[in-house]
Tab-separated table of C-alpha atoms in Angstrom:
chain	number	residue	atom	x	y	z
A	1	MET	CA	-16.702	-1.503	10.296
A	2	ARG	CA	-15.881	-2.537	6.713
A	3	ILE	CA	-12.482	-1.762	5.182
A	4	LEU	CA	-11.619	-2.283	1.515
A	5	VAL	CA	-8.025	-3.447	0.978
A	6	LEU	CA	-6.947	-2.907	-2.627
A	7	ASN	CA	-4.102	-4.924	-4.089
A	8	VAL	CA	-2.417	-2.768	-6.771
A	9	ASN	CA	-1.568	-5.701	-9.050
A	10	THR	CA	-3.733	-8.391	-10.669
A	11	THR	CA	-2.189	-11.456	-8.977
A	12	ALA	CA	-5.090	-13.000	-7.091
A	13	SER	CA	-2.907	-15.125	-4.780
A	14	MET	CA	-1.140	-11.943	-3.611
A	15	THR	CA	-4.510	-10.304	-2.963
A	16	ARG	CA	-5.423	-13.247	-0.724
A	17	SER	CA	-2.135	-12.964	1.162
A	18	ILE	CA	-2.633	-9.225	1.670
A	19	GLY	CA	-6.183	-9.862	2.850
A	20	ASP	CA	-5.049	-12.491	5.349
A	21	SER	CA	-2.407	-10.115	6.716
A	22	ALA	CA	-4.984	-7.334	7.054
A	23	ARG	CA	-7.393	-9.597	8.893
A	24	SER	CA	-4.662	-10.655	11.336
A	25	ALA	CA	-4.390	-7.016	12.485
A	26	ALA	CA	-8.074	-6.124	12.375
A	27	SER	CA	-10.085	-5.663	15.560
A	28	PRO	CA	-13.109	-7.835	16.354
A	29	GLY	CA	-16.019	-6.466	14.377
A	30	THR	CA	-13.889	-5.152	11.496
A	31	GLU	CA	-14.583	-6.821	8.180
A	32	ILE	CA	-11.765	-6.852	5.621
A	33	ILE	CA	-12.780	-7.014	1.948
A	34	GLU	CA	-9.742	-7.613	-0.266
A	35	LEU	CA	-10.062	-6.576	-3.906
A	36	THR	CA	-8.048	-7.213	-7.066
A	37	PRO	CA	-8.099	-4.660	-9.916
A	38	ASN	CA	-9.987	-5.642	-13.073
A	39	PHE	CA	-7.002	-4.707	-15.248
A	40	GLY	CA	-3.315	-3.915	-14.893
A	41	ALA	CA	0.027	-5.669	-14.469
A	42	ASP	CA	0.589	-8.858	-12.496
A	43	SER	CA	3.210	-6.944	-10.459
A	44	CYS	CA	4.077	-3.268	-10.049
A	45	GLU	CA	7.764	-2.481	-10.331
A	46	GLY	CA	8.021	0.791	-12.264
A	47	ASN	CA	6.305	4.055	-13.101
A	48	PHE	CA	4.182	2.756	-15.978
A	49	GLU	CA	2.795	-0.101	-13.896
A	50	SER	CA	2.309	2.193	-10.914
A	51	TYR	CA	0.281	4.794	-12.827
A	52	LEU	CA	-1.716	2.003	-14.458
A	53	ALA	CA	-2.385	0.557	-11.008
A	54	ALA	CA	-3.567	3.956	-9.773
A	55	ILE	CA	-6.259	4.068	-12.459
A	56	ALA	CA	-7.175	0.415	-11.886
A	57	VAL	CA	-7.556	0.853	-8.131
A	58	MET	CA	-9.721	3.961	-8.532
A	59	ASP	CA	-11.835	2.123	-11.104
A	60	LYS	CA	-12.265	-0.850	-8.792
A	61	VAL	CA	-13.414	1.320	-5.895
A	62	VAL	CA	-15.877	3.238	-8.078
A	63	ASN	CA	-17.206	-0.134	-9.237
A	64	TYR	CA	-17.749	-1.386	-5.666
A	65	THR	CA	-21.390	-0.845	-4.753
A	66	GLU	CA	-21.585	-2.098	-1.142
A	67	PRO	CA	-21.032	0.298	1.792
A	68	PHE	CA	-17.554	0.652	3.321
A	69	ASP	CA	-15.923	2.793	5.994
A	70	ALA	CA	-12.305	3.113	4.807
A	71	VAL	CA	-9.957	2.132	1.975
A	72	ILE	CA	-6.372	0.843	2.118
A	73	GLN	CA	-4.179	1.058	-0.961
A	74	ALA	CA	-1.847	-1.921	-0.538
A	75	GLY	CA	1.022	-1.011	-2.840
A	76	TYR	CA	4.324	0.279	-1.490
A	77	GLY	CA	5.381	3.455	-3.281
A	78	GLU	CA	2.541	3.286	-5.797
A	79	HIS	CA	0.597	6.244	-7.154
A	80	GLY	CA	-3.130	6.823	-6.722
A	81	ARG	CA	-3.782	7.609	-3.101
A	82	GLU	CA	-4.477	11.276	-3.868
A	83	GLY	CA	-7.070	10.390	-6.515
A	84	LEU	CA	-8.880	8.083	-4.135
A	85	GLN	CA	-8.939	10.830	-1.507
A	86	GLU	CA	-10.666	13.161	-4.000
A	87	LEU	CA	-13.202	10.511	-4.991
A	88	LEU	CA	-14.150	9.272	-1.518
A	89	ASP	CA	-15.618	10.689	1.681
A	90	VAL	CA	-14.112	7.934	3.843
A	91	PRO	CA	-10.492	7.659	5.075
A	92	VAL	CA	-7.927	6.469	2.532
A	93	VAL	CA	-4.694	4.982	3.897
A	94	ASP	CA	-1.644	4.167	1.781
A	95	ILE	CA	0.623	1.417	3.155
A	96	THR	CA	3.764	3.411	2.341
A	97	GLU	CA	2.811	6.265	4.626
A	98	ALA	CA	1.241	3.958	7.210
A	99	ALA	CA	4.385	1.869	7.564
A	100	ALA	CA	6.867	4.753	7.637
A	101	SER	CA	4.853	6.844	10.083
A	102	THR	CA	4.402	3.828	12.369
A	103	ALA	CA	8.126	3.095	12.264
A	104	GLN	CA	8.874	6.577	13.609
A	105	PHE	CA	7.125	5.679	16.861
A	106	LEU	CA	9.509	2.752	17.341
A	107	GLY	CA	13.022	4.059	16.764
A	108	HIS	CA	15.180	7.034	15.800
A	109	LYS	CA	15.726	5.911	12.194
A	110	TYR	CA	14.021	3.368	9.949
A	111	SER	CA	15.009	1.643	6.713
A	112	VAL	CA	12.795	0.298	3.980
A	113	VAL	CA	13.647	-3.067	2.388
A	114	THR	CA	11.906	-3.513	-0.927
A	115	THR	CA	12.079	-5.647	-4.092
A	116	LEU	CA	13.979	-4.460	-7.191
A	117	ASP	CA	16.429	-1.571	-7.231
A	118	ARG	CA	14.358	0.266	-9.858
A	119	THR	CA	11.561	0.708	-7.278
A	120	VAL	CA	13.853	2.523	-4.821
A	121	PRO	CA	13.482	5.992	-6.435
A	122	LEU	CA	9.688	5.611	-6.521
A	123	ILE	CA	9.614	4.814	-2.807
A	124	GLU	CA	12.033	7.638	-1.995
A	125	ASP	CA	9.805	10.066	-3.910
A	126	ARG	CA	6.638	8.900	-2.131
A	127	LEU	CA	8.312	9.227	1.272
A	128	LYS	CA	9.573	12.709	0.389
A	129	LEU	CA	6.098	13.774	-0.789
A	130	ALA	CA	4.660	12.520	2.508
A	131	GLY	CA	7.282	14.343	4.577
A	132	LEU	CA	8.707	11.084	5.956
A	133	THR	CA	12.315	11.200	4.728
A	134	ASP	CA	14.028	12.963	7.640
A	135	ARG	CA	14.173	9.808	9.736
A	136	CYS	CA	14.630	7.364	6.863
A	137	ALA	CA	18.116	5.840	7.099
A	138	SER	CA	17.925	4.068	3.726
A	139	VAL	CA	15.789	2.358	1.129
A	140	ARG	CA	17.367	-0.979	0.185
A	141	ALA	CA	16.527	-3.424	-2.583
A	142	SER	CA	16.523	-7.190	-2.097
A	143	GLY	CA	17.045	-7.704	-5.842
A	144	LEU	CA	13.982	-9.901	-6.202
A	145	GLY	CA	10.881	-9.214	-8.263
A	146	VAL	CA	7.469	-9.008	-6.583
A	147	LEU	CA	6.314	-12.350	-7.968
A	148	GLU	CA	9.436	-14.077	-6.655
A	149	LEU	CA	8.153	-13.452	-3.147
A	150	GLU	CA	5.644	-16.228	-3.892
A	151	SER	CA	7.520	-18.385	-6.405
A	152	ASP	CA	10.728	-18.650	-4.363
A	153	PRO	CA	9.866	-17.723	-0.754
A	154	GLU	CA	13.028	-19.167	0.837
A	155	ARG	CA	15.285	-17.119	-1.421
A	156	ALA	CA	13.071	-14.083	-0.883
A	157	VAL	CA	13.275	-14.323	2.903
A	158	ALA	CA	17.068	-14.775	2.772
A	159	ALA	CA	17.485	-11.711	0.543
A	160	ILE	CA	15.190	-9.543	2.672
A	161	VAL	CA	16.909	-10.658	5.864
A	162	GLU	CA	20.345	-9.889	4.425
A	163	GLN	CA	19.372	-6.360	3.383
A	164	SER	CA	17.660	-5.799	6.727
A	165	ARG	CA	20.824	-6.821	8.561
A	166	GLN	CA	22.887	-4.442	6.460
A	167	ALA	CA	20.429	-1.632	7.119
A	168	VAL	CA	20.768	-2.163	10.855
A	169	GLU	CA	24.533	-2.647	10.877
A	170	ASN	CA	25.657	-0.195	8.183
A	171	ASP	CA	22.868	2.393	7.943
A	172	LYS	CA	22.139	2.462	11.698
A	173	ALA	CA	18.447	1.738	11.206
A	174	GLU	CA	16.562	0.841	14.385
A	175	VAL	CA	13.352	-0.256	12.650
A	176	ILE	CA	12.822	-2.119	9.382
A	177	VAL	CA	9.850	-1.454	7.120
A	178	LEU	CA	8.836	-4.132	4.637
A	179	GLY	CA	8.548	-2.214	1.374
A	180	CYS	CA	6.059	-4.313	-0.589
A	181	GLY	CA	2.496	-5.429	0.014
A	182	GLY	CA	3.572	-8.914	-1.050
A	183	MET	CA	5.936	-9.107	1.934
A	184	ALA	CA	2.979	-9.368	4.285
A	185	GLU	CA	3.456	-11.958	7.040
A	186	LEU	CA	7.283	-11.876	6.922
A	187	GLU	CA	7.704	-9.794	10.077
A	188	ALA	CA	8.485	-12.661	12.438
A	189	LYS	CA	11.268	-14.123	10.289
A	190	VAL	CA	12.971	-10.780	9.679
A	191	ALA	CA	12.598	-9.736	13.326
A	192	ALA	CA	14.197	-12.967	14.523
A	193	ALA	CA	17.193	-12.359	12.259
A	194	THR	CA	17.714	-8.658	13.022
A	195	GLY	CA	16.503	-8.102	16.576
A	196	VAL	CA	14.659	-4.890	15.640
A	197	PRO	CA	10.967	-4.057	15.199
A	198	ILE	CA	9.578	-4.923	11.745
A	199	VAL	CA	6.666	-2.986	10.309
A	200	ASP	CA	4.376	-4.436	7.640
A	201	GLY	CA	2.499	-1.672	5.884
A	202	VAL	CA	-0.717	-3.636	5.415
A	203	ARG	CA	-1.108	-4.390	9.103
A	204	ALA	CA	-0.101	-0.859	10.078
A	205	ALA	CA	-2.609	0.591	7.618
A	206	VAL	CA	-5.448	-1.462	9.100
A	207	THR	CA	-4.881	-0.115	12.598
A	208	ILE	CA	-4.608	3.459	11.299
A	209	ALA	CA	-7.763	3.124	9.200
A	210	GLU	CA	-9.666	1.699	12.155
A	211	SER	CA	-8.505	4.561	14.363
A	212	LEU	CA	-9.606	7.222	11.859
A	213	VAL	CA	-13.036	5.649	11.508
A	214	ARG	CA	-13.478	5.403	15.277
A	215	LEU	CA	-12.426	9.046	15.675
A	216	GLY	CA	-14.920	10.072	13.013
A	217	LEU	CA	-12.163	11.596	10.883
A	218	SER	CA	-11.653	11.594	7.135
A	219	THR	CA	-9.840	13.520	4.384
A	220	SER	CA	-10.197	17.306	4.395
A	221	LYS	CA	-12.207	18.462	1.388
A	222	VAL	CA	-11.608	22.209	1.551
A	223	ARG	CA	-8.737	22.384	-0.934
A	224	THR	CA	-6.193	19.787	-2.035
A	225	TYR	CA	-8.478	16.743	-1.995
A	226	ALA	CA	-11.754	18.448	-2.809
A	227	THR	CA	-14.265	16.347	-4.728
A	228	PRO	CA	-13.512	16.486	-8.470
A	229	ARG	CA	-15.385	19.262	-10.268
A	230	PRO	CA	-18.328	18.135	-12.413
A	231	LYS	CA	-17.191	17.680	-15.995
A	232	VAL	CA	-17.309	15.241	-18.878
A	233	VAL	CA	-14.732	12.446	-18.373
A	234	THR	CA	-14.715	10.345	-21.517
A	235	GLY	CA	-14.506	6.581	-20.984
A	236	TRP	CA	-14.684	6.664	-17.180
A	237	PRO	CA	-15.312	4.340	-15.413
A	238	ILE	CA	-13.275	1.953	-17.513
A	239	THR	CA	-14.449	-1.574	-16.752
A	240	LYS	CA	-17.618	-3.062	-18.214
A	241	GLU	CA	-18.995	-3.696	-14.731
A	242	SER	CA	-18.490	-0.024	-13.822
A	243	ILE	CA	-20.268	1.202	-16.937
A	244	GLU	CA	-23.225	-1.092	-16.264
A	245	VAL	CA	-23.483	0.048	-12.627
A	246	ASN	CA	-23.485	3.724	-13.620
A	247	ALA	CA	-26.043	3.119	-16.336
A	248	ASP	CA	-28.633	1.716	-13.929
């Protein structure tokens, strides 16, 4: 089984971290191929960057010519999953939905701890769209930018732990979801500080994607995510590599 794991930003070191996290959850025989978009922002923390990432991720997948069995979009609260589901015949798993749905198996209420406060409404909207808000106690911001998770990891862990503690104590959350693909591999530290289960969306998405492939299930194509109708789409695919592949 081969699973593509798409980072939504262009920071290669974060792609590697996401890939390592995915591999740590993968079953024997599952190959993880982590991919970085060919264009876009070095971090996604707002609507413009999120919509840009959606196009970049779709472009990267269209440009990938080797066979694969599933795709994971590794951006928390980012747009684009629906477009991928239209384009592909294999399962597409978004880490936002994977993490939140997994959390509901582990406790009555869950809270999401993310990066900047401006990303909170985006995450709330994605959870609402997915029908996952009823058991969401809160979405909390650590106050740190995505890139600070790498540049100042000690401060990042302290901020995430503090917000996780507040979610448990004040919001009555029983499970914490790490609300950023860049937070991969922080579960143990946050769990030790809070005493509750911690869900990383990347790892959760891998297990869900594997399960769908093994069950022989993929996205329904009868209506909402039907294959795009044939028409002229000017300038698509976007990247030079994509254009060359389609010209062959």
